[in-house]
């Protein structure tokens, strides 16, 4: 599954897409990085983080450098999932980018299922909601 990195600020502002053939994306100041920030971006390590594509098409973060990484304003840990629309900050006060993934994203604003759910590479024409876990894509708890 492809991923697009949309830089929200900093020297790389704009979008860069990676196709299905890319298993991981190295992000840092190194000239070997797939997303390479200039040397002036001191909040970014040479090899700061990697976005790894999992077998189901989803992406996770792998922390490499010694500087901070945040996902949606919260500290990230290796193995943390990256969902479509996640905003990733590279280093304390460093540049930010949004990860854009194809698929279906459902965002529950409140209630027992509050949060974001993604269906990667789905070819479904509809997603079912209900209380029967094996018969629905998103199941709600019984009252």
mmCIF file of C-alpha atoms in Angstrom:
data_model
loop_
_atom_site.group_PDB
_atom_site.id
_atom_site.type_symbol
_atom_site.label_atom_id
_atom_site.label_comp_id
_atom_site.label_asym_id
_atom_site.label_seq_id
_atom_site.Cartn_x
_atom_site.Cartn_y
_atom_site.Cartn_z
ATOM 1 C CA UNK A 1 0.000 0.000 0.000
ATOM 2 C CA UNK A 2 1.253 3.447 -0.824
ATOM 3 C CA UNK A 3 1.807 6.270 1.649
ATOM 4 C CA UNK A 4 2.048 10.013 1.121
ATOM 5 C CA UNK A 5 3.984 12.260 3.466
ATOM 6 C CA UNK A 6 2.529 15.758 3.500
ATOM 7 C CA UNK A 7 4.965 18.206 5.099
ATOM 8 C CA UNK A 8 2.976 20.762 7.062
ATOM 9 C CA UNK A 9 5.867 23.119 7.728
ATOM 10 C CA UNK A 10 9.634 23.353 7.542
ATOM 11 C CA UNK A 11 11.967 23.295 4.553
ATOM 12 C CA UNK A 12 10.328 20.308 2.820
ATOM 13 C CA UNK A 13 6.786 21.720 2.737
ATOM 14 C CA UNK A 14 4.746 19.815 0.165
ATOM 15 C CA UNK A 15 3.971 16.134 -0.532
ATOM 16 C CA UNK A 16 6.091 13.089 -1.314
ATOM 17 C CA UNK A 17 4.544 9.712 -2.132
ATOM 18 C CA UNK A 18 5.998 6.223 -1.811
ATOM 19 C CA UNK A 19 4.593 3.249 -3.721
ATOM 20 C CA UNK A 20 3.682 -0.296 -2.793
ATOM 21 C CA UNK A 21 7.217 -1.481 -3.487
ATOM 22 C CA UNK A 22 8.665 0.481 -0.537
ATOM 23 C CA UNK A 23 8.853 -1.539 2.706
ATOM 24 C CA UNK A 24 10.305 1.196 4.906
ATOM 25 C CA UNK A 25 10.997 4.922 4.732
ATOM 26 C CA UNK A 26 14.030 6.369 6.508
ATOM 27 C CA UNK A 27 13.559 9.928 7.779
ATOM 28 C CA UNK A 28 16.424 12.136 8.958
ATOM 29 C CA UNK A 29 19.142 14.586 7.916
ATOM 30 C CA UNK A 30 21.325 11.917 6.304
ATOM 31 C CA UNK A 31 21.702 12.184 2.547
ATOM 32 C CA UNK A 32 20.879 8.447 2.532
ATOM 33 C CA UNK A 33 17.430 9.107 4.048
ATOM 34 C CA UNK A 34 14.336 8.703 1.878
ATOM 35 C CA UNK A 35 13.050 11.931 3.420
ATOM 36 C CA UNK A 36 16.179 14.031 3.949
ATOM 37 C CA UNK A 37 16.028 17.262 5.935
ATOM 38 C CA UNK A 38 18.783 19.880 5.516
ATOM 39 C CA UNK A 39 21.585 20.179 8.089
ATOM 40 C CA UNK A 40 19.966 23.359 9.505
ATOM 41 C CA UNK A 41 17.158 21.216 10.977
ATOM 42 C CA UNK A 42 19.051 20.534 14.195
ATOM 43 C CA UNK A 43 15.988 18.987 15.880
ATOM 44 C CA UNK A 44 16.292 16.093 13.398
ATOM 45 C CA UNK A 45 18.938 13.362 13.810
ATOM 46 C CA UNK A 46 20.866 11.996 10.832
ATOM 47 C CA UNK A 47 18.727 8.856 11.008
ATOM 48 C CA UNK A 48 15.761 9.844 13.144
ATOM 49 C CA UNK A 49 12.951 7.374 12.485
ATOM 50 C CA UNK A 50 11.666 4.829 10.039
ATOM 51 C CA UNK A 51 8.118 4.192 8.856
ATOM 52 C CA UNK A 52 7.786 0.424 8.360
ATOM 53 C CA UNK A 53 5.082 -1.148 6.234
ATOM 54 C CA UNK A 54 3.565 -4.201 7.926
ATOM 55 C CA UNK A 55 2.264 -7.310 6.146
ATOM 56 C CA UNK A 56 -1.348 -6.069 6.388
ATOM 57 C CA UNK A 57 -0.443 -2.787 4.660
ATOM 58 C CA UNK A 58 -0.485 -0.670 7.809
ATOM 59 C CA UNK A 59 2.518 1.396 8.947
ATOM 60 C CA UNK A 60 4.342 1.587 12.267
ATOM 61 C CA UNK A 61 7.092 3.847 13.607
ATOM 62 C CA UNK A 62 10.583 2.666 14.450
ATOM 63 C CA UNK A 63 12.563 5.155 16.538
ATOM 64 C CA UNK A 64 16.233 5.282 15.568
ATOM 65 C CA UNK A 65 17.661 8.609 16.724
ATOM 66 C CA UNK A 66 18.011 10.020 20.193
ATOM 67 C CA UNK A 67 15.644 12.947 19.623
ATOM 68 C CA UNK A 68 11.900 13.062 20.236
ATOM 69 C CA UNK A 69 9.154 11.884 17.910
ATOM 70 C CA UNK A 70 5.492 12.687 18.514
ATOM 71 C CA UNK A 71 2.332 11.313 16.932
ATOM 72 C CA UNK A 72 -0.594 13.694 17.209
ATOM 73 C CA UNK A 73 1.145 15.612 19.997
ATOM 74 C CA UNK A 74 1.976 12.551 22.140
ATOM 75 C CA UNK A 75 5.384 10.858 22.544
ATOM 76 C CA UNK A 76 5.800 7.972 20.094
ATOM 77 C CA UNK A 77 7.283 4.567 20.828
ATOM 78 C CA UNK A 78 8.720 1.990 18.452
ATOM 79 C CA UNK A 79 5.865 -0.088 17.067
ATOM 80 C CA UNK A 80 3.296 2.703 17.403
ATOM 81 C CA UNK A 81 0.738 2.577 14.575
ATOM 82 C CA UNK A 82 0.611 5.351 11.999
ATOM 83 C CA UNK A 83 -2.933 6.036 10.828
ATOM 84 C CA UNK A 84 -4.053 8.152 7.918
ATOM 85 C CA UNK A 85 -4.125 11.732 9.101
ATOM 86 C CA UNK A 86 -1.580 11.185 11.889
ATOM 87 C CA UNK A 87 0.605 14.245 12.382
ATOM 88 C CA UNK A 88 4.197 13.285 13.182
ATOM 89 C CA UNK A 89 6.624 15.789 14.701
ATOM 90 C CA UNK A 90 10.289 14.990 14.043
ATOM 91 C CA UNK A 91 12.334 16.213 17.034
ATOM 92 C CA UNK A 92 11.367 18.694 19.722
ATOM 93 C CA UNK A 93 9.963 21.721 17.924
ATOM 94 C CA UNK A 94 11.023 20.136 14.636
ATOM 95 C CA UNK A 95 9.226 19.795 11.334
ATOM 96 C CA UNK A 96 5.794 18.139 11.155
ATOM 97 C CA UNK A 97 4.244 15.938 8.502
ATOM 98 C CA UNK A 98 0.923 14.222 8.003
ATOM 99 C CA UNK A 99 0.801 10.573 6.926
ATOM 100 C CA UNK A 100 -1.835 9.898 4.276
ATOM 101 C CA UNK A 101 -2.794 6.272 3.582
ATOM 102 C CA UNK A 102 -5.362 4.885 1.165
ATOM 103 C CA UNK A 103 -8.242 2.905 2.597
ATOM 104 C CA UNK A 104 -11.240 3.644 4.732
ATOM 105 C CA UNK A 105 -10.916 5.607 7.966
ATOM 106 C CA UNK A 106 -13.717 5.779 10.510
ATOM 107 C CA UNK A 107 -13.422 8.256 13.364
ATOM 108 C CA UNK A 108 -15.738 7.786 16.350
ATOM 109 C CA UNK A 109 -15.987 11.122 18.124
ATOM 110 C CA UNK A 110 -17.452 9.798 21.377
ATOM 111 C CA UNK A 111 -18.992 6.728 22.962
ATOM 112 C CA UNK A 112 -17.640 3.275 23.789
ATOM 113 C CA UNK A 113 -15.641 3.030 20.540
ATOM 114 C CA UNK A 114 -14.153 6.536 20.579
ATOM 115 C CA UNK A 115 -11.064 6.575 18.416
ATOM 116 C CA UNK A 116 -9.918 6.052 14.844
ATOM 117 C CA UNK A 117 -10.248 2.765 12.958
ATOM 118 C CA UNK A 118 -8.768 1.982 9.566
ATOM 119 C CA UNK A 119 -9.456 -0.688 6.987
ATOM 120 C CA UNK A 120 -6.384 -0.969 4.759
ATOM 121 C CA UNK A 121 -6.647 -1.867 1.125
ATOM 122 C CA UNK A 122 -10.329 -2.560 1.501
ATOM 123 C CA UNK A 123 -12.345 -3.192 -1.623
ATOM 124 C CA UNK A 124 -15.648 -3.241 0.248
ATOM 125 C CA UNK A 125 -18.506 -1.174 -1.021
ATOM 126 C CA UNK A 126 -19.935 -0.895 2.483
ATOM 127 C CA UNK A 127 -18.863 -1.265 6.090
ATOM 128 C CA UNK A 128 -21.348 -2.752 8.527
ATOM 129 C CA UNK A 129 -21.876 -1.573 12.099
ATOM 130 C CA UNK A 130 -23.654 -3.520 14.820
ATOM 131 C CA UNK A 131 -23.382 -5.594 17.997
ATOM 132 C CA UNK A 132 -22.447 -8.952 16.451
ATOM 133 C CA UNK A 133 -18.616 -9.031 16.302
ATOM 134 C CA UNK A 134 -18.311 -11.813 13.711
ATOM 135 C CA UNK A 135 -20.971 -10.361 11.401
ATOM 136 C CA UNK A 136 -19.955 -6.706 11.414
ATOM 137 C CA UNK A 137 -16.824 -4.747 10.569
ATOM 138 C CA UNK A 138 -17.211 -2.421 13.569
ATOM 139 C CA UNK A 139 -19.016 -3.935 16.540
ATOM 140 C CA UNK A 140 -20.513 -2.070 19.466
ATOM 141 C CA UNK A 141 -20.724 -3.541 22.974
ATOM 142 C CA UNK A 142 -24.107 -4.873 24.122
ATOM 143 C CA UNK A 143 -25.954 -2.586 26.520
#
